[in-house]
GROMACS .gro file of C-alpha atoms in nm:
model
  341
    1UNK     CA    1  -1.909  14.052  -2.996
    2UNK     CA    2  -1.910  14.017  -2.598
    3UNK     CA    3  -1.695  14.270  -2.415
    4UNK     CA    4  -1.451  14.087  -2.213
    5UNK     CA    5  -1.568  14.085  -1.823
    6UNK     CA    6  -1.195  14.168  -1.725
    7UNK     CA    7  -0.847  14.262  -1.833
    8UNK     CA    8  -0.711  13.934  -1.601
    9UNK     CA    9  -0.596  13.739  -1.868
   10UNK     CA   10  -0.415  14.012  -2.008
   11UNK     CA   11  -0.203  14.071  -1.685
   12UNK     CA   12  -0.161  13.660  -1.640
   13UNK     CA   13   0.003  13.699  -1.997
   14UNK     CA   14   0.200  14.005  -1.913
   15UNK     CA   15   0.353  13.904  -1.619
   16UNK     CA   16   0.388  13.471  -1.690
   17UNK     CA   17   0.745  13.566  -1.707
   18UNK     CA   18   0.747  13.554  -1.345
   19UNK     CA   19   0.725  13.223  -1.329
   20UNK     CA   20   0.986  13.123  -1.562
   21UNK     CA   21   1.225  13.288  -1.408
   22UNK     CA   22   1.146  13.167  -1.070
   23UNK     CA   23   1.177  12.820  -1.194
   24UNK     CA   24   1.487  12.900  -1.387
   25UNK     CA   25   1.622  13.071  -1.092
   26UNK     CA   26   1.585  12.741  -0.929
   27UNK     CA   27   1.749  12.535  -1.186
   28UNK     CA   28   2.049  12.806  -1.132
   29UNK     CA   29   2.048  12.793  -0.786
   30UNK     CA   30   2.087  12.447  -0.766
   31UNK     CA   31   1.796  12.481  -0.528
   32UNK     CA   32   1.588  12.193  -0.700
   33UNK     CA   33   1.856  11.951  -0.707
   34UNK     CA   34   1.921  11.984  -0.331
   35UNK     CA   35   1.499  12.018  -0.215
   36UNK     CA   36   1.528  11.689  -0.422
   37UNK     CA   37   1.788  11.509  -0.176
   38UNK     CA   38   1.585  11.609   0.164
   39UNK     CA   39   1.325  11.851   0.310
   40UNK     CA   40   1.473  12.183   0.462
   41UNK     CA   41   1.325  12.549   0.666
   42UNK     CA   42   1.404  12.874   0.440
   43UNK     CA   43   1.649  12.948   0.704
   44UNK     CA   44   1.854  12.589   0.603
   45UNK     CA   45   1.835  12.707   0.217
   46UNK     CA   46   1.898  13.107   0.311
   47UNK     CA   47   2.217  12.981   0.438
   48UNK     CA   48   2.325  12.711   0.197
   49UNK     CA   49   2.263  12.929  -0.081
   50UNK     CA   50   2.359  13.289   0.027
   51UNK     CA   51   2.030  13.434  -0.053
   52UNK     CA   52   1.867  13.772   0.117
   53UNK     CA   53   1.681  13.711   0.430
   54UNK     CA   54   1.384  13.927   0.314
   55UNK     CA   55   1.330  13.733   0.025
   56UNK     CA   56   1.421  13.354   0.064
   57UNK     CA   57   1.062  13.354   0.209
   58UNK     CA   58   0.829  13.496  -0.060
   59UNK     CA   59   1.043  13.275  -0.345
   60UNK     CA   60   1.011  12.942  -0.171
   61UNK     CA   61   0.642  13.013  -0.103
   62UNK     CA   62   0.586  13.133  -0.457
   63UNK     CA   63   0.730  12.768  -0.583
   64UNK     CA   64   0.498  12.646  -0.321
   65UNK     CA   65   0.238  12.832  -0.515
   66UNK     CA   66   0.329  12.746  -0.869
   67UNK     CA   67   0.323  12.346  -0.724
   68UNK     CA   68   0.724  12.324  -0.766
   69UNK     CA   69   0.746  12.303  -0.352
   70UNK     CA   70   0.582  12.162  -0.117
   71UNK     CA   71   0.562  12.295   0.229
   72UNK     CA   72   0.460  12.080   0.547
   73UNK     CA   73   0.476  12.341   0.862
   74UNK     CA   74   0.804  12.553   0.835
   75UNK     CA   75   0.993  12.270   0.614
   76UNK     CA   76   0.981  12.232   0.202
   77UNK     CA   77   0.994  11.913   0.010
   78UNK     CA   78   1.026  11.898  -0.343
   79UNK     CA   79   0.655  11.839  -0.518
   80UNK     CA   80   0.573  11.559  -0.714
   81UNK     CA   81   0.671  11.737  -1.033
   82UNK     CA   82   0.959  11.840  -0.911
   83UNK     CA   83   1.080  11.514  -0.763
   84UNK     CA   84   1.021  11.359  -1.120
   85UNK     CA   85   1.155  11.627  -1.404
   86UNK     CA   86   1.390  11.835  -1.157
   87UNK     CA   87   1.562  11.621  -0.962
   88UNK     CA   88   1.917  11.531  -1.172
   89UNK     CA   89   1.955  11.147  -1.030
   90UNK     CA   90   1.637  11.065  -1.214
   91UNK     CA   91   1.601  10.942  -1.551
   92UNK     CA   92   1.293  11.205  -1.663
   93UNK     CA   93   1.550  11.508  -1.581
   94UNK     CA   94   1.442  11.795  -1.761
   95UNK     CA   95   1.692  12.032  -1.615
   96UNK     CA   96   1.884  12.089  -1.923
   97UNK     CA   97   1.608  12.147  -2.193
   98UNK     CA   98   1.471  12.380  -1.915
   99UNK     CA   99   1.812  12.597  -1.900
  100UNK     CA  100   1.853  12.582  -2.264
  101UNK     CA  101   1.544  12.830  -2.302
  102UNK     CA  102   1.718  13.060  -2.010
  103UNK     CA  103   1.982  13.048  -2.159
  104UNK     CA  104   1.930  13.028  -2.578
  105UNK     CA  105   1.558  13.155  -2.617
  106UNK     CA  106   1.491  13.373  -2.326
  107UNK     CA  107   1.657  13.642  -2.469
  108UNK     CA  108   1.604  13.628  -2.804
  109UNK     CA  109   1.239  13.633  -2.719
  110UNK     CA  110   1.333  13.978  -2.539
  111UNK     CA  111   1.381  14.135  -2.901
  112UNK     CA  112   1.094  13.986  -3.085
  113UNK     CA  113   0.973  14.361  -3.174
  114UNK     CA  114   1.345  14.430  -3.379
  115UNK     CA  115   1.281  14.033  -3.476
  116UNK     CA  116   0.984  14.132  -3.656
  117UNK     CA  117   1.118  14.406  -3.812
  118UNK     CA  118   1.412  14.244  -3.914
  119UNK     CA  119   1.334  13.871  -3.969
  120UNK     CA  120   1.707  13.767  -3.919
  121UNK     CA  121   1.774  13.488  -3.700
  122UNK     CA  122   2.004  13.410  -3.456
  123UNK     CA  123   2.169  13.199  -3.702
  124UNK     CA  124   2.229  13.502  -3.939
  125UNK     CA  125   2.368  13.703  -3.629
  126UNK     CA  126   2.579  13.464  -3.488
  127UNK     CA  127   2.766  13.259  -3.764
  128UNK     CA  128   2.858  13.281  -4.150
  129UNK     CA  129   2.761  12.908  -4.163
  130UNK     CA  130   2.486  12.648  -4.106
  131UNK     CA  131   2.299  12.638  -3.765
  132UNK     CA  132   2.502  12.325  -3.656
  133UNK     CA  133   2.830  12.479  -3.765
  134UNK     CA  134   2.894  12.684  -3.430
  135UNK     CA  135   2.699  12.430  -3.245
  136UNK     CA  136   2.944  12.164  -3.311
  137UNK     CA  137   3.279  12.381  -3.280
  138UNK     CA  138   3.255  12.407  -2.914
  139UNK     CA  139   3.231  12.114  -2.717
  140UNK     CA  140   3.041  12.287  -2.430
  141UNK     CA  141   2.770  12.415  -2.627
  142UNK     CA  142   2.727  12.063  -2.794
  143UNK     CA  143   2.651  11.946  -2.457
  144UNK     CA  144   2.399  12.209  -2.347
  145UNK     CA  145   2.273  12.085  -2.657
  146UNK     CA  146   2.223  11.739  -2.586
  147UNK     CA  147   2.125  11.814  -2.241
  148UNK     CA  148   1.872  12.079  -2.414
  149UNK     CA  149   1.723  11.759  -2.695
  150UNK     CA  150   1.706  11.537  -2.386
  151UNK     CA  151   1.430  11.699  -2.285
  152UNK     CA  152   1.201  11.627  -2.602
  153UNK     CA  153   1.298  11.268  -2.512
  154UNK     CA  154   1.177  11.284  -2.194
  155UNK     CA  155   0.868  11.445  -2.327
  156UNK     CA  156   0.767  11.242  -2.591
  157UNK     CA  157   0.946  10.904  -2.541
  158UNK     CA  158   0.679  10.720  -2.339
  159UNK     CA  159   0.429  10.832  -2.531
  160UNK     CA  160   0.636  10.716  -2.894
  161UNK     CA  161   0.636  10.387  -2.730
  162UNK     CA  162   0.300  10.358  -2.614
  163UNK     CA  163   0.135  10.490  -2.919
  164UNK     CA  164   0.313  10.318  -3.240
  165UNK     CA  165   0.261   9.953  -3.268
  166UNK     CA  166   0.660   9.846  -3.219
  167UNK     CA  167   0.509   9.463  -3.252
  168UNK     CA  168   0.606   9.420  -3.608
  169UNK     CA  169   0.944   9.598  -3.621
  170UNK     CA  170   1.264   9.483  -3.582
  171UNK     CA  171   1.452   9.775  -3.648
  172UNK     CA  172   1.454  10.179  -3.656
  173UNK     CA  173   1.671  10.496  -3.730
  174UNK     CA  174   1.635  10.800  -3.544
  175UNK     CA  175   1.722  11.049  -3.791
  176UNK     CA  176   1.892  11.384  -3.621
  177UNK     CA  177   1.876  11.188  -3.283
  178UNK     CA  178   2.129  11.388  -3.126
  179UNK     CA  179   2.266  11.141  -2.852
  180UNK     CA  180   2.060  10.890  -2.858
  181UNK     CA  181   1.789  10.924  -2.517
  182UNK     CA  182   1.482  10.892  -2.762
  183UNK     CA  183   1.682  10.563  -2.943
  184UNK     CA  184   1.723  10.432  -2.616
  185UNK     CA  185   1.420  10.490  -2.439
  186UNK     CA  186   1.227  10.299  -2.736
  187UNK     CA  187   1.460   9.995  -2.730
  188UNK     CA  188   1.438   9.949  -2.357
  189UNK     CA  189   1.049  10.029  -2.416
  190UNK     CA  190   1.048   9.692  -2.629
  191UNK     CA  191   1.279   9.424  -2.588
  192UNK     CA  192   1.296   9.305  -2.907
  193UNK     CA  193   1.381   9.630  -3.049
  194UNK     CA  194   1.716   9.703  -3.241
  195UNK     CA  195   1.771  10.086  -3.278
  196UNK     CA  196   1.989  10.317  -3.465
  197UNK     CA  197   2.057  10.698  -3.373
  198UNK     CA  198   2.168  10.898  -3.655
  199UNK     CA  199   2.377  11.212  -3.633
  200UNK     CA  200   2.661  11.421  -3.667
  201UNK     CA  201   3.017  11.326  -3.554
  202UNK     CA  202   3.058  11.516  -3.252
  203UNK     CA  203   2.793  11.373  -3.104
  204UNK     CA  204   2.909  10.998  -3.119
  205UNK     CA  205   3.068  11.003  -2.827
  206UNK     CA  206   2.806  11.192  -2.586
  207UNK     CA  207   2.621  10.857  -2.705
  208UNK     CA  208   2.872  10.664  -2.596
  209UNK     CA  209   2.878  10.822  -2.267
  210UNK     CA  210   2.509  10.823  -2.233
  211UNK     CA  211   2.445  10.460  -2.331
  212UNK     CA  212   2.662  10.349  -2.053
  213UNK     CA  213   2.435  10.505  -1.829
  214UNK     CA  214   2.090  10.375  -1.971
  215UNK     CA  215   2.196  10.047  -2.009
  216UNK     CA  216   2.308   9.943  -1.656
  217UNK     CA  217   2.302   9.544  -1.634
  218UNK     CA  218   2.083   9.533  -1.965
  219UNK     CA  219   2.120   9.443  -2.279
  220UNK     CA  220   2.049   9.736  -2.407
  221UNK     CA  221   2.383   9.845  -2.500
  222UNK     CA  222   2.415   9.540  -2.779
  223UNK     CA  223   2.034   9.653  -2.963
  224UNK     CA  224   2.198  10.071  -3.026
  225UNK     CA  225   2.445  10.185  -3.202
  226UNK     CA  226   2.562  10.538  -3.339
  227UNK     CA  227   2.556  10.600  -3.738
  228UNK     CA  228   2.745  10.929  -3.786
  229UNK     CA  229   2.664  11.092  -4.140
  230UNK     CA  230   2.437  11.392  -4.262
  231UNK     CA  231   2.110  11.297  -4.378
  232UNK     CA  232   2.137  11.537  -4.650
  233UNK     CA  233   2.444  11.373  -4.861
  234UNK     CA  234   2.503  11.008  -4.687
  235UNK     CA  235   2.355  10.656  -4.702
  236UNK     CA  236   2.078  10.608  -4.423
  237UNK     CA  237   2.115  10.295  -4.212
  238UNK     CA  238   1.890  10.026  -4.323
  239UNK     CA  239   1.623   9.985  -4.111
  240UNK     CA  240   1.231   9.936  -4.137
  241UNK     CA  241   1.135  10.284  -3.984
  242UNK     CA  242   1.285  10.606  -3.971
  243UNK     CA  243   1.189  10.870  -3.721
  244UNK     CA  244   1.214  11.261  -3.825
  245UNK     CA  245   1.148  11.422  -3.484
  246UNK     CA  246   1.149  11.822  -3.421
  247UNK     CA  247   1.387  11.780  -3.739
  248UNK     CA  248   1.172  11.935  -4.011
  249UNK     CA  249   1.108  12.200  -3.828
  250UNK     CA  250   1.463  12.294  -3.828
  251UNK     CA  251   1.472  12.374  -4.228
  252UNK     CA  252   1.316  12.516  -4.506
  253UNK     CA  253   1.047  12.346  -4.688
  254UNK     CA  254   1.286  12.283  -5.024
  255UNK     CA  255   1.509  12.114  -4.756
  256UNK     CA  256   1.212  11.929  -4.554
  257UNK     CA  257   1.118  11.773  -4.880
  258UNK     CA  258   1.445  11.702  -4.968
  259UNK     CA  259   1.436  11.489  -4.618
  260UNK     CA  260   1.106  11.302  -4.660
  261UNK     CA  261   1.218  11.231  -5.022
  262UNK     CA  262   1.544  11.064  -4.898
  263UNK     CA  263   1.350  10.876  -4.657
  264UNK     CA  264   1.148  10.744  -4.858
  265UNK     CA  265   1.405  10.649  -5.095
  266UNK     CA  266   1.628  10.487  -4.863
  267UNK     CA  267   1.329  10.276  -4.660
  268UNK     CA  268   1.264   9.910  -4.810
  269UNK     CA  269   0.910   9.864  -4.938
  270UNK     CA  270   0.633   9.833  -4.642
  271UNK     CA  271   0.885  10.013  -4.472
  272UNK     CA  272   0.767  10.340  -4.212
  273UNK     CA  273   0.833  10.708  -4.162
  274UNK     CA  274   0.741  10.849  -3.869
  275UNK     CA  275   0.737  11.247  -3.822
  276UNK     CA  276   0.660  11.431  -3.544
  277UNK     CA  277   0.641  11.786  -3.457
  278UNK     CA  278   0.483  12.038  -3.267
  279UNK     CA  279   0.254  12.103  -3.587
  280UNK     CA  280   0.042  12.388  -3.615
  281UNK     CA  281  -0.387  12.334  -3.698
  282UNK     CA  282  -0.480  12.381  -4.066
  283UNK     CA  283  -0.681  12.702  -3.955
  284UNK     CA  284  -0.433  12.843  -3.772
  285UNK     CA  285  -0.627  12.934  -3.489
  286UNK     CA  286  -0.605  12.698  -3.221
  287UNK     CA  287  -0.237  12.572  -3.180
  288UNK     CA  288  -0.103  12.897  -3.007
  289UNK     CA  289   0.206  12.664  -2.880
  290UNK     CA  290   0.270  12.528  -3.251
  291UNK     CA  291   0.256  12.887  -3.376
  292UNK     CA  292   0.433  13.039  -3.130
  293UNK     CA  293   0.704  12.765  -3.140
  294UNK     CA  294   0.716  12.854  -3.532
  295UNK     CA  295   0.822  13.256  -3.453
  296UNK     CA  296   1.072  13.086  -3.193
  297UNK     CA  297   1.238  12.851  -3.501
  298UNK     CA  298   1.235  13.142  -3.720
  299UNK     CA  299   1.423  13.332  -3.455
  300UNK     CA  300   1.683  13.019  -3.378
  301UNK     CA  301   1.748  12.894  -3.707
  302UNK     CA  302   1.553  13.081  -3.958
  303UNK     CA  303   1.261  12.818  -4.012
  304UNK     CA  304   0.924  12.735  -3.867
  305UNK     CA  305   0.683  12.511  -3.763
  306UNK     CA  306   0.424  12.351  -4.026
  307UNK     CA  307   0.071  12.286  -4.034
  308UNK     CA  308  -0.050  11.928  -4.058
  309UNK     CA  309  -0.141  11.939  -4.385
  310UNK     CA  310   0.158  12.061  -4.494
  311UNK     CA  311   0.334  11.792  -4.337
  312UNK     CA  312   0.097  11.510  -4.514
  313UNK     CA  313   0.134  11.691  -4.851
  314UNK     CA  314   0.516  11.660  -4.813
  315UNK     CA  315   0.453  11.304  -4.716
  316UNK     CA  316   0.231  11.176  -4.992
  317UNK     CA  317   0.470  11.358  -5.301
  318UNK     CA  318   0.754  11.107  -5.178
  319UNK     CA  319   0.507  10.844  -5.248
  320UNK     CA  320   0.418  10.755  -4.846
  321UNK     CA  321   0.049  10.635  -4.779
  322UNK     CA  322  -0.021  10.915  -4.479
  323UNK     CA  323  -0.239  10.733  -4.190
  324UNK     CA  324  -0.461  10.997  -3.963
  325UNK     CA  325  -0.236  11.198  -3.743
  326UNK     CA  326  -0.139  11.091  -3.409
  327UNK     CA  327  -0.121  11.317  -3.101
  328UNK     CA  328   0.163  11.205  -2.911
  329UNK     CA  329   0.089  11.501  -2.659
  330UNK     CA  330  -0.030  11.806  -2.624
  331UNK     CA  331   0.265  11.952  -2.738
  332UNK     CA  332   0.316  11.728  -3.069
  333UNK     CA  333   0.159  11.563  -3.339
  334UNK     CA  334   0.299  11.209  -3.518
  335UNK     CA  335   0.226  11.172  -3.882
  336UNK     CA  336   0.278  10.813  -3.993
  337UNK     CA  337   0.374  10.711  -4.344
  338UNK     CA  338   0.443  10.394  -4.456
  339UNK     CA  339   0.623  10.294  -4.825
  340UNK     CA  340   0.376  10.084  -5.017
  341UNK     CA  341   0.514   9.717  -5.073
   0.00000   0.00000   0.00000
């Protein structure tokens, strides 16, 4: 074995924390939001925002540096990235999924060591009763929520659409769709599209809310609709593909089979389940976001992620035919089972 040449990747881990807090600071600030509207000097933002004179400078050059700003002469703009995922009057806002791990998984990550030691969750801590249980009692955290899921719509919408041949369907479900962005985003991806988002109660009428604002003079409000139920004990909607994604990774494997099975059940013959996942690499070697993302379930909600194989396995018991995995990102991987005819 080769001695590492230096310790620098060590110190880049050590201190990456820096940046997330620098952009969450931002998100906080509102500073994002209002770079997004029009360019301003550190002295415009040092007064609108009340920060310290010694260190509006250094920040706003550090976001310069981390390609959140830009900076032409003494004036910042907001970056390219920035302008697309940060700014709050766009449709790819990200705001809310970022502020979620601030605010949810930030500091839970701050006690990994007891975590470790321990191995109770959040969920454990926090509540007598299921993960959605004290979700769903307050309506403020429901929204966070939603804002918080948005996010993985964002992320992997475009990408679902691009990379699933919608041609030959007519109809979907989103299973655990929250309020409805990913439902949305596919129908207006394909006109001829009629989707389904399937979830809780209290979230009906977030997706009410929301699909007045994705719709605008389309159709799109008349091709969703909002099935309230628990996939565990209710009927599914009938439609010719279901969509599992970042469910399974919310439960245990008795439950994740329990899921698939119902799916599979429920879905007419020739009909199409589609998981996705940020799924870890059989070896367990290579898919440090997958595995780290499994410690952070485990933390949240007692689960974890699953390796692809697992996922297949739990797909071909039900009785799916399994086609080669799918990466939708880097971030996620789509298995794709259909129900033979």
């Amino acid at each position: 074995m080769s001695l590492p040449e230096t310790a620098t990747p060590l110190v880049r881990t050590a201190t990456g924390f820096f940046q997330a807090q620098a952009l969450f600071a931002g998100i906080e600030l509102g500073l994002f939001a209002r770079i997004c509207t029009a360019p301003a000097t550190a002295e415009e933002i040092q007064r609108e925002f009340g920060l310290h004179p010694k260190l509006t400078r250094d920040y706003l050059d550090s976001l310069v540096a981390m390609e959140l700003l830009g900076r032409d002469g003494s004036s910042y703009r907001a970056s390219p990235l920035t302008a697309t995922y940060l700014d709050p009057r766009k449709p790819e806002y990200m705001g809310g999924f970022l502020a979620h791990n601030q605010r949810r998984l930030y500091p839970a990550w701050g006690n990994l060591p007891g975590f470790l030691r321990s191995g109770e969750s959040l969920v454990k801590q926090l509540s007598e009763g299921d993960f959605t249980d004290g979700l769903y009692a307050d309506p403020k955290r429901t929204r966070h929520f939603a804002d918080a899921m948005d996010g993985y719509a964002v992320l992997l919408g475009r990408p679902l659409a691009e990379k699933y041949p919608w041609e030959s369907v007519k109809s979907f479900t989103d299973l655990g769709g929250c309020r409805g962005l990913l439902t949305m985003r596919l129908a207006a991806a394909h006109g001829h599209l009629r989707g389904v988002t399937f979830d809780l109660p209290p979230l009906e009428p977030l997706f009410d809310e929301l699909v007045e604002k994705e719709a605008g003079d389309s159709d799109l409000r008349d091709r969703v609709s909002y099935h309230a139920g628990s996939f565990f004990t209710d009927d599914l909607p009938d439609t010719q593909v279901y969509i599992l994604g970042h469910v399974l990774h919310d439960w245990v494997d008795e439950r994740r089979r329990a899921l698939v099975n119902r799916a599979f059940e429920q879905l007419p013959p020739g009909g199409t389940l589609l998981v996705y996942d940020s799924m870890i690499d059989d070896e367990r070697r290579d898919a440090a976001f997958g595995l780290l993302m499994s410690l952070n379930m485990a933390m949240i909600s007692g689960s974890s992620e699953y390796t692809v194989s697992e996922g297949i396995g739990w797909m071909k018991e039900a009785g799916f035919e399994v086609e080669q995995p799918v990466a939708l990102n880097e971030l996620s991987t789509l298995l794709i089972g259909n129900k033979p005819v």
